[in-house]
């Protein structure tokens, strides 16, 4: 994506929302970027990884979102424009730093991109992060498209500097992962290194300073109010004699605007781009002459509640429709159907295309699953073999290995959040007599699995702590982490050893094994189960998506003459390359990568390397 | 022009949509697409929306409002059928990818002939492409996505010419794969045309 560095104002490119966000930062002269990857924000980092050096800025993958927030805060306090970005739940991790950072404020512009995931496409919840803006008095912008995301990020740096406060750009999946035409502006030189001018009264948040900083925050945030009233991202689309007034923001706005434009509906729309502070007078003027108002926003009634309270002052007889009236749901993302249905309850909307009335079939579900040849599958198989008939609680974590929740593996019983497997495993071990496993990945280990390990050793928890080390941050697109020996800038880095860190934390049982050596792996797990206290097992094998390029193993095939139709391979591995055709088991050679796992577990040696002769 | 591309993670849908979007951008048209990244890419259902026109307002398509359903896998084509009306071109790859819920015997995969017949019963604009076979003929099984783009272009539903699409393939596909992809495109185009 070197084309993002082109200094060609007016140039148009098809960009992913996340690439547009990067371009916006480059046009603002960013000097520092930091993140921990998470869908739907990950491609911001993936893009910067390739261009940060050429542009001349500093970029890092921090161990977790809190660290990403803190390093960016220090950059901005030192006069370097900085950006920290993360998925919505990543803000939970960073919130401790963020809430107090708002008290201290910044010197150079600092932008926080908080990427939400309505409909939970690739997350553990769909929390509405707009409430963080209220909790922290954080000025907030909500883009509707990739181009607007670029413009807002660029502007957010200026706004942040003007207010001396971090500014949040809150996106959602349909902005981050939408691709649209983006028009380039001027590119700016990256911010050079700064100098931290000491001011302990402001930057040291001891109670006496916090008491002074809180009013400072309120004062600075107050300055954002007139800015929000006149924001250039607020747009009004008026008609004469509207039958309905609409207030919309974010991705939800797109669908109501589309409906209005396609059918020429008599709707006046106020699109809000800066939603914190809430532009009261602007909205007040808009609702003054309205009879009926529909609020279009995904997830929580964030704007709707504000409009309701505002209506008491500006227009007490206004009828406000939205989530409280059942026109919209607080659940999931919107789409053209959802918005059409809500609007149709209030005004006449011409019918759209009539969906085909085709026969109903029970179509098979296609949940995501571990890739063919994924080493996690081999680890899970070995754990279950080691346990035999012993019941165990599998405390899981955030990553590809969460897919162990699927049949036939069933190796995820409890999952909350990043690093959560470890604390929960300790809780199960102290409060039940069940055997307990924690499964987490290498990147997750560094993210938040490490402090929980320390806590577990100290409190003498008793479980098997399995680090499924595939040498990368796989699920989000193979970002490096402290164990990979490479930085976000592409430079060599110290390769931190998970084993050494575990030993340093006082764990006595630390073993590393290649999960494809199945018998050996089963044996390690058997001993780990027997060992009292926390036993750490690192199952180490690179992510097959990375290895595939290097591997040239031939695919395997089933010798139907030897196969006794026991279906052990199909029933215990759940590999999508193993296909049941009638009574036979076949191997899909376009999917099989020759990992040998099924051949090793077949009791009749019926699975052989190479394509069938 | 509302296009819904459906299939399974790993089938090259993102590249196909990039080729399309690139062609539209070069033609001075507005484009808005919606993609799937993250967990769903691991062998799950992938739905990509491509909207092209003088002005496009949103990245998603309502029920009955697709102009084309481009299905890279038969069951996924059928899953998207509610997006189609009788005016919609439905172009499907006939080569199935069986999900593990089926290969493990837990769920059934419908008979292909049944679902194809069901589509034929309600649509006159149905095109079936054996993209796997045609891609192999072109010289690379991986080029199934471009075979499908050829078939899509043949419907005439796009505001883009065959030449626009061929140029975009040249611009968006790594140079050493251009020739094989152009062959794949041509085979898909011809095969679809022969069915019209």
PDB file of N, CA, C and O in Angstrom, chain A residues 371-404:
ATOM      1  N   UNK A 371      -8.243 -24.135  10.377  1.00  0.00           N
ATOM      2  CA  UNK A 371      -7.800 -24.468   9.018  1.00  0.00           C
ATOM      3  C   UNK A 371      -7.299 -25.926   8.966  1.00  0.00           C
ATOM      4  O   UNK A 371      -6.838 -26.462   9.973  1.00  0.00           O
ATOM      5  N   UNK A 372      -7.329 -26.546   7.786  1.00  0.00           N
ATOM      6  CA  UNK A 372      -6.679 -27.853   7.648  1.00  0.00           C
ATOM      7  C   UNK A 372      -5.205 -27.703   8.013  1.00  0.00           C
ATOM      8  O   UNK A 372      -4.563 -26.746   7.595  1.00  0.00           O
ATOM      9  N   UNK A 373      -4.727 -28.617   8.824  1.00  0.00           N
ATOM     10  CA  UNK A 373      -3.321 -28.554   9.215  1.00  0.00           C
ATOM     11  C   UNK A 373      -3.033 -27.603  10.355  1.00  0.00           C
ATOM     12  O   UNK A 373      -1.873 -27.402  10.717  1.00  0.00           O
ATOM     13  N   UNK A 374      -4.065 -27.012  10.958  1.00  0.00           N
ATOM     14  CA  UNK A 374      -3.834 -26.083  12.069  1.00  0.00           C
ATOM     15  C   UNK A 374      -3.257 -26.845  13.261  1.00  0.00           C
ATOM     16  O   UNK A 374      -3.822 -27.849  13.689  1.00  0.00           O
ATOM     17  N   UNK A 375      -2.138 -26.363  13.819  1.00  0.00           N
ATOM     18  CA  UNK A 375      -1.539 -27.081  14.955  1.00  0.00           C
ATOM     19  C   UNK A 375      -2.428 -27.089  16.202  1.00  0.00           C
ATOM     20  O   UNK A 375      -2.282 -27.977  17.046  1.00  0.00           O
ATOM     21  N   UNK A 376      -3.356 -26.138  16.308  1.00  0.00           N
ATOM     22  CA  UNK A 376      -4.230 -26.121  17.486  1.00  0.00           C
ATOM     23  C   UNK A 376      -5.070 -27.398  17.553  1.00  0.00           C
ATOM     24  O   UNK A 376      -5.381 -27.895  18.628  1.00  0.00           O
ATOM     25  N   UNK A 377      -5.465 -27.908  16.394  1.00  0.00           N
ATOM     26  CA  UNK A 377      -6.288 -29.117  16.363  1.00  0.00           C
ATOM     27  C   UNK A 377      -5.516 -30.278  16.979  1.00  0.00           C
ATOM     28  O   UNK A 377      -6.050 -31.076  17.753  1.00  0.00           O
ATOM     29  N   UNK A 378      -4.230 -30.336  16.633  1.00  0.00           N
ATOM     30  CA  UNK A 378      -3.388 -31.411  17.162  1.00  0.00           C
ATOM     31  C   UNK A 378      -3.235 -31.274  18.673  1.00  0.00           C
ATOM     32  O   UNK A 378      -3.257 -32.268  19.407  1.00  0.00           O
ATOM     33  N   UNK A 379      -3.105 -30.045  19.161  1.00  0.00           N
ATOM     34  CA  UNK A 379      -2.993 -29.818  20.606  1.00  0.00           C
ATOM     35  C   UNK A 379      -4.250 -30.297  21.314  1.00  0.00           C
ATOM     36  O   UNK A 379      -4.190 -31.008  22.325  1.00  0.00           O
ATOM     37  N   UNK A 380      -5.406 -29.894  20.786  1.00  0.00           N
ATOM     38  CA  UNK A 380      -6.670 -30.275  21.420  1.00  0.00           C
ATOM     39  C   UNK A 380      -6.849 -31.789  21.439  1.00  0.00           C
ATOM     40  O   UNK A 380      -7.326 -32.375  22.407  1.00  0.00           O
ATOM     41  N   UNK A 381      -6.452 -32.426  20.343  1.00  0.00           N
ATOM     42  CA  UNK A 381      -6.572 -33.885  20.268  1.00  0.00           C
ATOM     43  C   UNK A 381      -5.742 -34.525  21.380  1.00  0.00           C
ATOM     44  O   UNK A 381      -6.206 -35.417  22.096  1.00  0.00           O
ATOM     45  N   UNK A 382      -4.519 -34.023  21.536  1.00  0.00           N
ATOM     46  CA  UNK A 382      -3.614 -34.610  22.534  1.00  0.00           C
ATOM     47  C   UNK A 382      -4.139 -34.399  23.954  1.00  0.00           C
ATOM     48  O   UNK A 382      -4.057 -35.296  24.804  1.00  0.00           O
ATOM     49  N   UNK A 383      -4.697 -33.228  24.216  1.00  0.00           N
ATOM     50  CA  UNK A 383      -5.254 -32.951  25.553  1.00  0.00           C
ATOM     51  C   UNK A 383      -6.360 -33.953  25.863  1.00  0.00           C
ATOM     52  O   UNK A 383      -6.411 -34.535  26.959  1.00  0.00           O
ATOM     53  N   UNK A 384      -7.222 -34.179  24.887  1.00  0.00           N
ATOM     54  CA  UNK A 384      -8.349 -35.081  25.141  1.00  0.00           C
ATOM     55  C   UNK A 384      -7.873 -36.517  25.326  1.00  0.00           C
ATOM     56  O   UNK A 384      -8.410 -37.268  26.149  1.00  0.00           O
ATOM     57  N   UNK A 385      -6.847 -36.900  24.577  1.00  0.00           N
ATOM     58  CA  UNK A 385      -6.278 -38.243  24.740  1.00  0.00           C
ATOM     59  C   UNK A 385      -5.643 -38.370  26.131  1.00  0.00           C
ATOM     60  O   UNK A 385      -5.774 -39.386  26.798  1.00  0.00           O
ATOM     61  N   UNK A 386      -4.944 -37.325  26.558  1.00  0.00           N
ATOM     62  CA  UNK A 386      -4.273 -37.378  27.862  1.00  0.00           C
ATOM     63  C   UNK A 386      -5.295 -37.473  28.991  1.00  0.00           C
ATOM     64  O   UNK A 386      -5.067 -38.134  30.001  1.00  0.00           O
ATOM     65  N   UNK A 387      -6.432 -36.826  28.798  1.00  0.00           N
ATOM     66  CA  UNK A 387      -7.465 -36.837  29.838  1.00  0.00           C
ATOM     67  C   UNK A 387      -8.198 -38.161  29.892  1.00  0.00           C
ATOM     68  O   UNK A 387      -8.666 -38.584  30.957  1.00  0.00           O
ATOM     69  N   UNK A 388      -8.290 -38.830  28.743  1.00  0.00           N
ATOM     70  CA  UNK A 388      -9.074 -40.072  28.705  1.00  0.00           C
ATOM     71  C   UNK A 388     -10.493 -39.796  29.135  1.00  0.00           C
ATOM     72  O   UNK A 388     -11.161 -38.919  28.578  1.00  0.00           O
ATOM     73  N   UNK A 389     -10.954 -40.493  30.163  1.00  0.00           N
ATOM     74  CA  UNK A 389     -12.342 -40.328  30.610  1.00  0.00           C
ATOM     75  C   UNK A 389     -12.483 -39.249  31.685  1.00  0.00           C
ATOM     76  O   UNK A 389     -13.578 -38.963  32.161  1.00  0.00           O
ATOM     77  N   UNK A 390     -11.366 -38.668  32.114  1.00  0.00           N
ATOM     78  CA  UNK A 390     -11.424 -37.634  33.155  1.00  0.00           C
ATOM     79  C   UNK A 390     -12.120 -36.385  32.625  1.00  0.00           C
ATOM     80  O   UNK A 390     -11.773 -35.886  31.561  1.00  0.00           O
ATOM     81  N   UNK A 391     -13.067 -35.881  33.387  1.00  0.00           N
ATOM     82  CA  UNK A 391     -13.750 -34.662  32.969  1.00  0.00           C
ATOM     83  C   UNK A 391     -12.846 -33.453  33.237  1.00  0.00           C
ATOM     84  O   UNK A 391     -12.108 -33.437  34.220  1.00  0.00           O
ATOM     85  N   UNK A 392     -12.887 -32.477  32.346  1.00  0.00           N
ATOM     86  CA  UNK A 392     -12.087 -31.270  32.573  1.00  0.00           C
ATOM     87  C   UNK A 392     -12.863 -30.048  32.127  1.00  0.00           C
ATOM     88  O   UNK A 392     -13.701 -30.109  31.239  1.00  0.00           O
ATOM     89  N   UNK A 393     -12.544 -28.923  32.779  1.00  0.00           N
ATOM     90  CA  UNK A 393     -13.107 -27.640  32.352  1.00  0.00           C
ATOM     91  C   UNK A 393     -12.066 -26.951  31.468  1.00  0.00           C
ATOM     92  O   UNK A 393     -10.904 -26.809  31.862  1.00  0.00           O
ATOM     93  N   UNK A 394     -12.486 -26.562  30.252  1.00  0.00           N
ATOM     94  CA  UNK A 394     -11.576 -25.890  29.321  1.00  0.00           C
ATOM     95  C   UNK A 394     -11.862 -24.398  29.322  1.00  0.00           C
ATOM     96  O   UNK A 394     -12.882 -23.949  28.805  1.00  0.00           O
ATOM     97  N   UNK A 395     -10.949 -23.646  29.914  1.00  0.00           N
ATOM     98  CA  UNK A 395     -11.090 -22.198  29.986  1.00  0.00           C
ATOM     99  C   UNK A 395     -10.380 -21.623  28.765  1.00  0.00           C
ATOM    100  O   UNK A 395      -9.184 -21.816  28.587  1.00  0.00           O
ATOM    101  N   UNK A 396     -11.143 -20.946  27.914  1.00  0.00           N
ATOM    102  CA  UNK A 396     -10.592 -20.546  26.616  1.00  0.00           C
ATOM    103  C   UNK A 396     -10.311 -19.046  26.544  1.00  0.00           C
ATOM    104  O   UNK A 396     -10.574 -18.303  27.489  1.00  0.00           O
ATOM    105  N   UNK A 397      -9.768 -18.636  25.432  1.00  0.00           N
ATOM    106  CA  UNK A 397      -9.327 -17.246  25.294  1.00  0.00           C
ATOM    107  C   UNK A 397      -9.628 -16.747  23.886  1.00  0.00           C
ATOM    108  O   UNK A 397     -10.228 -17.447  23.077  1.00  0.00           O
ATOM    109  N   UNK A 398      -9.185 -15.510  23.590  1.00  0.00           N
ATOM    110  CA  UNK A 398      -9.520 -14.874  22.316  1.00  0.00           C
ATOM    111  C   UNK A 398      -8.432 -15.152  21.274  1.00  0.00           C
ATOM    112  O   UNK A 398      -7.301 -14.732  21.435  1.00  0.00           O
ATOM    113  N   UNK A 399      -8.813 -15.856  20.228  1.00  0.00           N
ATOM    114  CA  UNK A 399      -7.871 -16.161  19.152  1.00  0.00           C
ATOM    115  C   UNK A 399      -8.451 -17.265  18.292  1.00  0.00           C
ATOM    116  O   UNK A 399      -9.579 -17.707  18.518  1.00  0.00           O
ATOM    117  N   UNK A 400      -7.677 -17.733  17.311  1.00  0.00           N
ATOM    118  CA  UNK A 400      -8.183 -18.815  16.451  1.00  0.00           C
ATOM    119  C   UNK A 400      -8.590 -20.034  17.276  1.00  0.00           C
ATOM    120  O   UNK A 400      -9.559 -20.719  16.959  1.00  0.00           O
ATOM    121  N   UNK A 401      -7.814 -20.303  18.332  1.00  0.00           N
ATOM    122  CA  UNK A 401      -8.063 -21.509  19.141  1.00  0.00           C
ATOM    123  C   UNK A 401      -9.433 -21.506  19.805  1.00  0.00           C
ATOM    124  O   UNK A 401      -9.903 -22.535  20.256  1.00  0.00           O
ATOM    125  N   UNK A 402     -10.089 -20.323  19.855  1.00  0.00           N
ATOM    126  CA  UNK A 402     -11.464 -20.288  20.371  1.00  0.00           C
ATOM    127  C   UNK A 402     -12.364 -21.190  19.534  1.00  0.00           C
ATOM    128  O   UNK A 402     -13.407 -21.643  19.987  1.00  0.00           O
ATOM    129  N   UNK A 403     -11.943 -21.440  18.271  1.00  0.00           N
ATOM    130  CA  UNK A 403     -12.741 -22.289  17.387  1.00  0.00           C
ATOM    131  C   UNK A 403     -12.782 -23.738  17.884  1.00  0.00           C
ATOM    132  O   UNK A 403     -13.522 -24.557  17.353  1.00  0.00           O
ATOM    133  N   UNK A 404     -12.016 -24.044  18.928  1.00  0.00           N
ATOM    134  CA  UNK A 404     -12.145 -25.332  19.608  1.00  0.00           C
ATOM    135  C   UNK A 404     -13.540 -25.529  20.178  1.00  0.00           C
ATOM    136  O   UNK A 404     -13.923 -26.639  20.544  1.00  0.00           O
TER     137      UNK A 404
END
